[in-house]
Amino acid sequence: PRHRLALAAGAALPSCLVVGELTAYGYRRRRKVEERREEAPFPAGTMEYALSVNVSSLDLVFTRRKAWRLGPMTGLASRSVPGRFDSVGVVVVDPMSGNARILEAELDGSVSTKSFEAKLRDPDCAELAIRSLAWPDRKEGEAIHLFATTAVLQADGPRPPWRAAVDARFAPLFAPRRSWPAAPADASLAAKLDHAVSPAATLVLECYCAVGAMPPQHRASPYLPADFAERDPPLRGGAKLLPLVSVRLANAPGPS
């Protein structure tokens, strides 16, 4: 009978979603190990090498990820983010070694850093672009490194797959922007990322406010990657984001 078939399908759906999420979670954990092998520098003279040595702290790196690699719920949360990109990270250059790393928050609220080289080689990335920050009176130095260290300590660590599927992630699908949730300005960084529509954009916002590039009153506003990629956020101190530049990924197929 049809109703028995419908009941069987309904019972199997949750199991399929759980299996899909756990499979994607295991894949992401394996990717973190593989990223260490992808941090080898590019050969001098290549476009990738030029990019890796010319980025500066506070430049923004935008990515659009392959949703099918993220798992069912995480992929849906990723696709609910309006705009061309579903994630954004901020460049942090080590003043001692000169190596560039990208500080980025995931949809589950965790924070991590990866080398610029690993980002360009990331097989989960479908599109990547850079927007450089022009700031004549740069004062970020120690401030951005302190922020990056604190952010990783506060929000790093393994998170269960369902942490990406909190209600806030789907707010753009069901509510106007003025109704999107946002944690209080004085909440901890971990709490803000857990309750943000876009943890990645929220992390960039918190970073820019911490180093004085954005006014602190914006910390309670729900931001998206598109607010940094497609618009000019309210910067101060003469800071300005330059036009978006698309980057060909190192994992992309070459011309035929």
PDB file of C-alpha atoms in Angstrom:
ATOM      1  CA  PRO A   1       0.000   0.000   0.000  1.00  0.00           C
ATOM      2  CA  ARG A   2       1.072   3.561  -0.692  1.00  0.00           C
ATOM      3  CA  HIS A   3       0.792   4.742   2.902  1.00  0.00           C
ATOM      4  CA  ARG A   4       3.226   2.035   4.039  1.00  0.00           C
ATOM      5  CA  LEU A   5       5.670   3.081   1.349  1.00  0.00           C
ATOM      6  CA  ALA A   6       5.350   6.707   2.438  1.00  0.00           C
ATOM      7  CA  LEU A   7       5.919   5.749   6.073  1.00  0.00           C
ATOM      8  CA  ALA A   8       9.005   3.737   5.139  1.00  0.00           C
ATOM      9  CA  ALA A   9      10.414   6.632   3.104  1.00  0.00           C
ATOM     10  CA  GLY A  10       9.703   9.068   5.940  1.00  0.00           C
ATOM     11  CA  ALA A  11      11.476   6.810   8.413  1.00  0.00           C
ATOM     12  CA  ALA A  12      14.506   6.409   6.136  1.00  0.00           C
ATOM     13  CA  LEU A  13      14.967  10.140   5.460  1.00  0.00           C
ATOM     14  CA  PRO A  14      16.317  11.100   8.926  1.00  0.00           C
ATOM     15  CA  SER A  15      18.756   8.191   8.787  1.00  0.00           C
ATOM     16  CA  CYS A  16      19.997   9.311   5.377  1.00  0.00           C
ATOM     17  CA  LEU A  17      20.494  12.869   6.635  1.00  0.00           C
ATOM     18  CA  VAL A  18      22.417  11.652   9.683  1.00  0.00           C
ATOM     19  CA  VAL A  19      24.627   9.382   7.558  1.00  0.00           C
ATOM     20  CA  GLY A  20      25.237  12.235   5.109  1.00  0.00           C
ATOM     21  CA  GLU A  21      26.209  14.660   7.878  1.00  0.00           C
ATOM     22  CA  LEU A  22      28.520  12.167   9.605  1.00  0.00           C
ATOM     23  CA  THR A  23      30.181  11.297   6.288  1.00  0.00           C
ATOM     24  CA  ALA A  24      30.766  14.986   5.525  1.00  0.00           C
ATOM     25  CA  TYR A  25      32.055  15.540   9.071  1.00  0.00           C
ATOM     26  CA  GLY A  26      34.581  12.736   8.683  1.00  0.00           C
ATOM     27  CA  TYR A  27      35.632  14.151   5.326  1.00  0.00           C
ATOM     28  CA  ARG A  28      36.213  17.620   6.846  1.00  0.00           C
ATOM     29  CA  ARG A  29      38.297  16.157   9.666  1.00  0.00           C
ATOM     30  CA  ARG A  30      40.414  14.264   7.121  1.00  0.00           C
ATOM     31  CA  ARG A  31      40.804  17.449   5.075  1.00  0.00           C
ATOM     32  CA  LYS A  32      42.340  19.230   8.074  1.00  0.00           C
ATOM     33  CA  VAL A  33      45.099  16.624   8.133  1.00  0.00           C
ATOM     34  CA  GLU A  34      45.615  16.820   4.370  1.00  0.00           C
ATOM     35  CA  GLU A  35      45.896  20.620   4.467  1.00  0.00           C
ATOM     36  CA  ARG A  36      49.235  20.315   6.216  1.00  0.00           C
ATOM     37  CA  ARG A  37      50.646  18.676   3.106  1.00  0.00           C
ATOM     38  CA  GLU A  38      49.234  21.425   0.895  1.00  0.00           C
ATOM     39  CA  GLU A  39      51.064  24.265   2.627  1.00  0.00           C
ATOM     40  CA  ALA A  40      54.238  23.850   0.585  1.00  0.00           C
ATOM     41  CA  PRO A  41      55.098  27.169  -1.123  1.00  0.00           C
ATOM     42  CA  PHE A  42      54.438  27.605  -4.829  1.00  0.00           C
ATOM     43  CA  PRO A  43      57.454  27.853  -7.153  1.00  0.00           C
ATOM     44  CA  ALA A  44      58.803  31.394  -7.593  1.00  0.00           C
ATOM     45  CA  GLY A  45      57.546  33.085 -10.724  1.00  0.00           C
ATOM     46  CA  THR A  46      54.088  31.525 -10.704  1.00  0.00           C
ATOM     47  CA  MET A  47      50.916  33.578 -10.280  1.00  0.00           C
ATOM     48  CA  GLU A  48      50.126  31.687  -7.073  1.00  0.00           C
ATOM     49  CA  TYR A  49      53.530  32.600  -5.636  1.00  0.00           C
ATOM     50  CA  ALA A  50      53.015  36.264  -6.515  1.00  0.00           C
ATOM     51  CA  LEU A  51      49.650  36.247  -4.763  1.00  0.00           C
ATOM     52  CA  SER A  52      50.992  34.555  -1.641  1.00  0.00           C
ATOM     53  CA  VAL A  53      53.781  37.115  -1.154  1.00  0.00           C
ATOM     54  CA  ASN A  54      51.764  40.221  -2.061  1.00  0.00           C
ATOM     55  CA  VAL A  55      48.730  39.861   0.197  1.00  0.00           C
ATOM     56  CA  SER A  56      48.720  41.983   3.348  1.00  0.00           C
ATOM     57  CA  SER A  57      47.125  41.679   6.753  1.00  0.00           C
ATOM     58  CA  LEU A  58      43.411  42.579   6.728  1.00  0.00           C
ATOM     59  CA  ASP A  59      42.966  41.774   3.026  1.00  0.00           C
ATOM     60  CA  LEU A  60      39.801  39.726   2.536  1.00  0.00           C
ATOM     61  CA  VAL A  61      39.562  36.348   0.792  1.00  0.00           C
ATOM     62  CA  PHE A  62      36.110  35.291  -0.452  1.00  0.00           C
ATOM     63  CA  THR A  63      35.175  31.736  -1.344  1.00  0.00           C
ATOM     64  CA  ARG A  64      32.228  29.808  -2.722  1.00  0.00           C
ATOM     65  CA  ARG A  65      32.385  26.214  -1.601  1.00  0.00           C
ATOM     66  CA  LYS A  66      31.096  23.066  -3.257  1.00  0.00           C
ATOM     67  CA  ALA A  67      27.912  22.481  -1.275  1.00  0.00           C
ATOM     68  CA  TRP A  68      27.759  18.757  -2.030  1.00  0.00           C
ATOM     69  CA  ARG A  69      30.979  18.232  -0.050  1.00  0.00           C
ATOM     70  CA  LEU A  70      29.568  19.906   3.074  1.00  0.00           C
ATOM     71  CA  GLY A  71      26.785  17.471   3.953  1.00  0.00           C
ATOM     72  CA  PRO A  72      22.994  17.910   3.621  1.00  0.00           C
ATOM     73  CA  MET A  73      22.249  20.433   6.397  1.00  0.00           C
ATOM     74  CA  THR A  74      25.561  22.286   6.181  1.00  0.00           C
ATOM     75  CA  GLY A  75      25.224  22.531   2.405  1.00  0.00           C
ATOM     76  CA  LEU A  76      21.708  23.930   2.738  1.00  0.00           C
ATOM     77  CA  ALA A  77      22.909  26.461   5.324  1.00  0.00           C
ATOM     78  CA  SER A  78      25.720  27.435   2.965  1.00  0.00           C
ATOM     79  CA  ARG A  79      23.311  27.993   0.085  1.00  0.00           C
ATOM     80  CA  SER A  80      20.977  30.087   2.242  1.00  0.00           C
ATOM     81  CA  VAL A  81      23.631  32.825   2.437  1.00  0.00           C
ATOM     82  CA  PRO A  82      22.647  35.503  -0.120  1.00  0.00           C
ATOM     83  CA  GLY A  83      25.302  36.667  -2.550  1.00  0.00           C
ATOM     84  CA  ARG A  84      27.983  35.268  -4.800  1.00  0.00           C
ATOM     85  CA  PHE A  85      30.174  33.926  -1.957  1.00  0.00           C
ATOM     86  CA  ASP A  86      29.235  31.892   1.100  1.00  0.00           C
ATOM     87  CA  SER A  87      32.376  32.558   3.150  1.00  0.00           C
ATOM     88  CA  VAL A  88      35.021  35.216   3.760  1.00  0.00           C
ATOM     89  CA  GLY A  89      38.308  35.135   5.656  1.00  0.00           C
ATOM     90  CA  VAL A  90      40.815  37.766   6.688  1.00  0.00           C
ATOM     91  CA  VAL A  91      44.532  37.590   5.889  1.00  0.00           C
ATOM     92  CA  VAL A  92      46.963  37.605   8.802  1.00  0.00           C
ATOM     93  CA  VAL A  93      50.636  37.980   7.856  1.00  0.00           C
ATOM     94  CA  ASP A  94      53.195  36.818  10.400  1.00  0.00           C
ATOM     95  CA  PRO A  95      55.579  39.786  10.894  1.00  0.00           C
ATOM     96  CA  MET A  96      58.465  37.437  11.707  1.00  0.00           C
ATOM     97  CA  SER A  97      58.238  34.923   8.859  1.00  0.00           C
ATOM     98  CA  GLY A  98      56.172  36.957   6.381  1.00  0.00           C
ATOM     99  CA  ASN A  99      53.906  33.941   5.812  1.00  0.00           C
ATOM    100  CA  ALA A 100      50.265  34.727   5.051  1.00  0.00           C
ATOM    101  CA  ARG A 101      47.501  32.758   6.751  1.00  0.00           C
ATOM    102  CA  ILE A 102      43.746  33.114   6.429  1.00  0.00           C
ATOM    103  CA  LEU A 103      41.627  33.411   9.565  1.00  0.00           C
ATOM    104  CA  GLU A 104      38.147  32.071   8.865  1.00  0.00           C
ATOM    105  CA  ALA A 105      35.029  30.951  10.749  1.00  0.00           C
ATOM    106  CA  GLU A 106      33.110  27.887   9.608  1.00  0.00           C
ATOM    107  CA  LEU A 107      29.330  27.494   9.554  1.00  0.00           C
ATOM    108  CA  ASP A 108      29.521  25.444  12.764  1.00  0.00           C
ATOM    109  CA  GLY A 109      31.055  28.452  14.573  1.00  0.00           C
ATOM    110  CA  SER A 110      34.597  27.078  14.827  1.00  0.00           C
ATOM    111  CA  VAL A 111      37.576  29.254  13.850  1.00  0.00           C
ATOM    112  CA  SER A 112      40.772  28.121  12.177  1.00  0.00           C
ATOM    113  CA  THR A 113      43.669  29.403  10.125  1.00  0.00           C
ATOM    114  CA  LYS A 114      45.157  27.931   6.989  1.00  0.00           C
ATOM    115  CA  SER A 115      48.001  29.003   4.772  1.00  0.00           C
ATOM    116  CA  PHE A 116      47.297  30.987   1.612  1.00  0.00           C
ATOM    117  CA  GLU A 117      48.849  28.137  -0.374  1.00  0.00           C
ATOM    118  CA  ALA A 118      46.463  25.586   1.130  1.00  0.00           C
ATOM    119  CA  LYS A 119      43.506  27.844   0.353  1.00  0.00           C
ATOM    120  CA  LEU A 120      44.456  28.065  -3.316  1.00  0.00           C
ATOM    121  CA  ARG A 121      44.783  24.273  -3.471  1.00  0.00           C
ATOM    122  CA  ASP A 122      41.571  23.548  -1.548  1.00  0.00           C
ATOM    123  CA  PRO A 123      39.494  21.029  -3.584  1.00  0.00           C
ATOM    124  CA  ASP A 124      36.327  22.098  -1.717  1.00  0.00           C
ATOM    125  CA  CYS A 125      36.584  25.628  -3.110  1.00  0.00           C
ATOM    126  CA  ALA A 126      34.667  26.357  -6.319  1.00  0.00           C
ATOM    127  CA  GLU A 127      35.505  30.069  -6.593  1.00  0.00           C
ATOM    128  CA  LEU A 128      37.909  32.455  -4.866  1.00  0.00           C
ATOM    129  CA  ALA A 129      38.400  36.223  -4.957  1.00  0.00           C
ATOM    130  CA  ILE A 130      40.454  38.792  -3.061  1.00  0.00           C
ATOM    131  CA  ARG A 131      39.615  42.305  -1.955  1.00  0.00           C
ATOM    132  CA  SER A 132      42.651  44.193  -0.654  1.00  0.00           C
ATOM    133  CA  LEU A 133      42.450  46.810   2.068  1.00  0.00           C
ATOM    134  CA  ALA A 134      44.137  50.143   1.389  1.00  0.00           C
ATOM    135  CA  TRP A 135      44.835  51.808   4.723  1.00  0.00           C
ATOM    136  CA  PRO A 136      47.451  54.592   4.746  1.00  0.00           C
ATOM    137  CA  ASP A 137      47.575  54.710   8.536  1.00  0.00           C
ATOM    138  CA  ARG A 138      47.799  50.989   9.235  1.00  0.00           C
ATOM    139  CA  LYS A 139      48.029  50.223  12.920  1.00  0.00           C
ATOM    140  CA  GLU A 140      46.961  46.612  12.878  1.00  0.00           C
ATOM    141  CA  GLY A 141      50.385  45.047  13.727  1.00  0.00           C
ATOM    142  CA  GLU A 142      50.093  43.335  17.090  1.00  0.00           C
ATOM    143  CA  ALA A 143      46.345  43.953  17.312  1.00  0.00           C
ATOM    144  CA  ILE A 144      45.397  41.593  14.500  1.00  0.00           C
ATOM    145  CA  HIS A 145      47.702  38.841  15.781  1.00  0.00           C
ATOM    146  CA  LEU A 146      46.229  39.160  19.258  1.00  0.00           C
ATOM    147  CA  PHE A 147      42.726  39.010  17.783  1.00  0.00           C
ATOM    148  CA  ALA A 148      43.566  35.963  15.632  1.00  0.00           C
ATOM    149  CA  THR A 149      45.090  34.085  18.557  1.00  0.00           C
ATOM    150  CA  THR A 150      42.154  34.901  20.827  1.00  0.00           C
ATOM    151  CA  ALA A 151      39.600  33.955  18.151  1.00  0.00           C
ATOM    152  CA  VAL A 152      41.148  30.544  17.557  1.00  0.00           C
ATOM    153  CA  LEU A 153      41.397  29.836  21.286  1.00  0.00           C
ATOM    154  CA  GLN A 154      37.788  30.865  21.919  1.00  0.00           C
ATOM    155  CA  ALA A 155      36.100  29.108  19.014  1.00  0.00           C
ATOM    156  CA  ASP A 156      38.461  26.374  17.847  1.00  0.00           C
ATOM    157  CA  GLY A 157      37.964  22.670  18.329  1.00  0.00           C
ATOM    158  CA  PRO A 158      35.766  19.978  16.818  1.00  0.00           C
ATOM    159  CA  ARG A 159      32.075  20.800  16.571  1.00  0.00           C
ATOM    160  CA  PRO A 160      29.227  18.347  15.924  1.00  0.00           C
ATOM    161  CA  PRO A 161      27.858  18.487  12.360  1.00  0.00           C
ATOM    162  CA  TRP A 162      24.465  19.856  13.427  1.00  0.00           C
ATOM    163  CA  ARG A 163      26.048  23.053  14.834  1.00  0.00           C
ATOM    164  CA  ALA A 164      25.937  24.464  11.293  1.00  0.00           C
ATOM    165  CA  ALA A 165      22.151  24.011  11.160  1.00  0.00           C
ATOM    166  CA  VAL A 166      21.110  26.444  13.920  1.00  0.00           C
ATOM    167  CA  ASP A 167      18.100  28.635  13.161  1.00  0.00           C
ATOM    168  CA  ALA A 168      20.165  31.777  12.534  1.00  0.00           C
ATOM    169  CA  ARG A 169      21.878  30.256   9.471  1.00  0.00           C
ATOM    170  CA  PHE A 170      18.529  29.965   7.657  1.00  0.00           C
ATOM    171  CA  ALA A 171      17.177  33.395   8.643  1.00  0.00           C
ATOM    172  CA  PRO A 172      17.731  34.878   5.119  1.00  0.00           C
ATOM    173  CA  LEU A 173      15.331  32.268   3.720  1.00  0.00           C
ATOM    174  CA  PHE A 174      12.422  33.153   5.997  1.00  0.00           C
ATOM    175  CA  ALA A 175      12.789  36.675   7.424  1.00  0.00           C
ATOM    176  CA  PRO A 176      13.626  40.213   6.259  1.00  0.00           C
ATOM    177  CA  ARG A 177      17.070  41.471   7.153  1.00  0.00           C
ATOM    178  CA  ARG A 178      15.866  43.713   9.960  1.00  0.00           C
ATOM    179  CA  SER A 179      14.614  40.571  11.725  1.00  0.00           C
ATOM    180  CA  TRP A 180      17.832  38.567  11.465  1.00  0.00           C
ATOM    181  CA  PRO A 181      19.251  37.507  14.839  1.00  0.00           C
ATOM    182  CA  ALA A 182      22.437  39.007  16.244  1.00  0.00           C
ATOM    183  CA  ALA A 183      24.159  38.528  19.591  1.00  0.00           C
ATOM    184  CA  PRO A 184      24.610  41.596  21.844  1.00  0.00           C
ATOM    185  CA  ALA A 185      27.690  43.712  21.142  1.00  0.00           C
ATOM    186  CA  ASP A 186      29.214  42.764  24.510  1.00  0.00           C
ATOM    187  CA  ALA A 187      28.724  39.001  24.037  1.00  0.00           C
ATOM    188  CA  SER A 188      31.759  36.738  23.716  1.00  0.00           C
ATOM    189  CA  LEU A 189      33.139  36.055  20.265  1.00  0.00           C
ATOM    190  CA  ALA A 190      32.138  32.385  20.511  1.00  0.00           C
ATOM    191  CA  ALA A 191      28.528  33.365  21.325  1.00  0.00           C
ATOM    192  CA  LYS A 192      28.420  35.808  18.401  1.00  0.00           C
ATOM    193  CA  LEU A 193      29.655  33.163  15.977  1.00  0.00           C
ATOM    194  CA  ASP A 194      27.209  30.560  17.285  1.00  0.00           C
ATOM    195  CA  HIS A 195      24.230  32.893  16.774  1.00  0.00           C
ATOM    196  CA  ALA A 196      25.348  34.662  13.588  1.00  0.00           C
ATOM    197  CA  VAL A 197      23.657  34.387  10.211  1.00  0.00           C
ATOM    198  CA  SER A 198      27.179  34.201   8.732  1.00  0.00           C
ATOM    199  CA  PRO A 199      29.929  33.304  11.246  1.00  0.00           C
ATOM    200  CA  ALA A 200      32.596  34.067   8.606  1.00  0.00           C
ATOM    201  CA  ALA A 201      31.382  37.635   7.977  1.00  0.00           C
ATOM    202  CA  THR A 202      30.867  38.165  11.718  1.00  0.00           C
ATOM    203  CA  LEU A 203      34.487  37.184  12.382  1.00  0.00           C
ATOM    204  CA  VAL A 204      35.731  39.685   9.772  1.00  0.00           C
ATOM    205  CA  LEU A 205      33.500  42.374  11.296  1.00  0.00           C
ATOM    206  CA  GLU A 206      34.855  41.677  14.783  1.00  0.00           C
ATOM    207  CA  CYS A 207      38.432  41.719  13.467  1.00  0.00           C
ATOM    208  CA  TYR A 208      37.997  45.052  11.655  1.00  0.00           C
ATOM    209  CA  CYS A 209      36.407  46.595  14.755  1.00  0.00           C
ATOM    210  CA  ALA A 210      39.186  45.244  16.992  1.00  0.00           C
ATOM    211  CA  VAL A 211      41.951  46.882  14.926  1.00  0.00           C
ATOM    212  CA  GLY A 212      40.060  50.163  14.435  1.00  0.00           C
ATOM    213  CA  ALA A 213      39.213  49.783  10.752  1.00  0.00           C
ATOM    214  CA  MET A 214      35.450  49.858  11.467  1.00  0.00           C
ATOM    215  CA  PRO A 215      33.427  51.725  14.106  1.00  0.00           C
ATOM    216  CA  PRO A 216      32.673  49.492  17.138  1.00  0.00           C
ATOM    217  CA  GLN A 217      28.922  50.192  17.044  1.00  0.00           C
ATOM    218  CA  HIS A 218      28.631  47.832  14.064  1.00  0.00           C
ATOM    219  CA  ARG A 219      29.460  44.812  16.226  1.00  0.00           C
ATOM    220  CA  ALA A 220      25.781  44.110  16.899  1.00  0.00           C
ATOM    221  CA  SER A 221      24.843  44.103  13.186  1.00  0.00           C
ATOM    222  CA  PRO A 222      24.271  40.883  11.183  1.00  0.00           C
ATOM    223  CA  TYR A 223      26.782  40.932   8.316  1.00  0.00           C
ATOM    224  CA  LEU A 224      27.120  38.694   5.253  1.00  0.00           C
ATOM    225  CA  PRO A 225      30.118  38.009   2.971  1.00  0.00           C
ATOM    226  CA  ALA A 226      28.280  40.066   0.322  1.00  0.00           C
ATOM    227  CA  ASP A 227      28.437  43.136   2.579  1.00  0.00           C
ATOM    228  CA  PHE A 228      32.223  43.051   2.208  1.00  0.00           C
ATOM    229  CA  ALA A 229      32.405  41.706  -1.360  1.00  0.00           C
ATOM    230  CA  GLU A 230      29.691  43.694  -3.155  1.00  0.00           C
ATOM    231  CA  ARG A 231      29.399  46.830  -1.012  1.00  0.00           C
ATOM    232  CA  ASP A 232      31.677  49.308   0.737  1.00  0.00           C
ATOM    233  CA  PRO A 233      31.331  48.812   4.506  1.00  0.00           C
ATOM    234  CA  PRO A 234      31.689  51.878   6.762  1.00  0.00           C
ATOM    235  CA  LEU A 235      35.451  51.996   7.299  1.00  0.00           C
ATOM    236  CA  ARG A 236      37.348  54.737   9.090  1.00  0.00           C
ATOM    237  CA  GLY A 237      40.844  56.171   9.359  1.00  0.00           C
ATOM    238  CA  GLY A 238      41.153  56.507   5.577  1.00  0.00           C
ATOM    239  CA  ALA A 239      40.736  52.745   5.070  1.00  0.00           C
ATOM    240  CA  LYS A 240      39.205  51.571   1.789  1.00  0.00           C
ATOM    241  CA  LEU A 241      38.523  48.181   0.241  1.00  0.00           C
ATOM    242  CA  LEU A 242      39.814  47.952  -3.328  1.00  0.00           C
ATOM    243  CA  PRO A 243      37.822  46.320  -6.162  1.00  0.00           C
ATOM    244  CA  LEU A 244      37.239  42.577  -6.030  1.00  0.00           C
ATOM    245  CA  VAL A 245      39.752  40.468  -7.962  1.00  0.00           C
ATOM    246  CA  SER A 246      38.882  36.919  -9.010  1.00  0.00           C
ATOM    247  CA  VAL A 247      41.636  34.333  -8.609  1.00  0.00           C
ATOM    248  CA  ARG A 248      42.104  31.161 -10.647  1.00  0.00           C
ATOM    249  CA  LEU A 249      42.414  28.297  -8.209  1.00  0.00           C
ATOM    250  CA  ALA A 250      45.445  26.034  -8.244  1.00  0.00           C
ATOM    251  CA  ASN A 251      43.077  23.041  -8.289  1.00  0.00           C
ATOM    252  CA  ALA A 252      41.209  24.324 -11.366  1.00  0.00           C
ATOM    253  CA  PRO A 253      41.727  22.476 -14.666  1.00  0.00           C
ATOM    254  CA  GLY A 254      44.043  24.136 -17.110  1.00  0.00           C
ATOM    255  CA  PRO A 255      43.001  25.372 -20.550  1.00  0.00           C
ATOM    256  CA  SER A 256      42.320  22.633 -23.047  1.00  0.00           C
TER     257      SER A 256
END
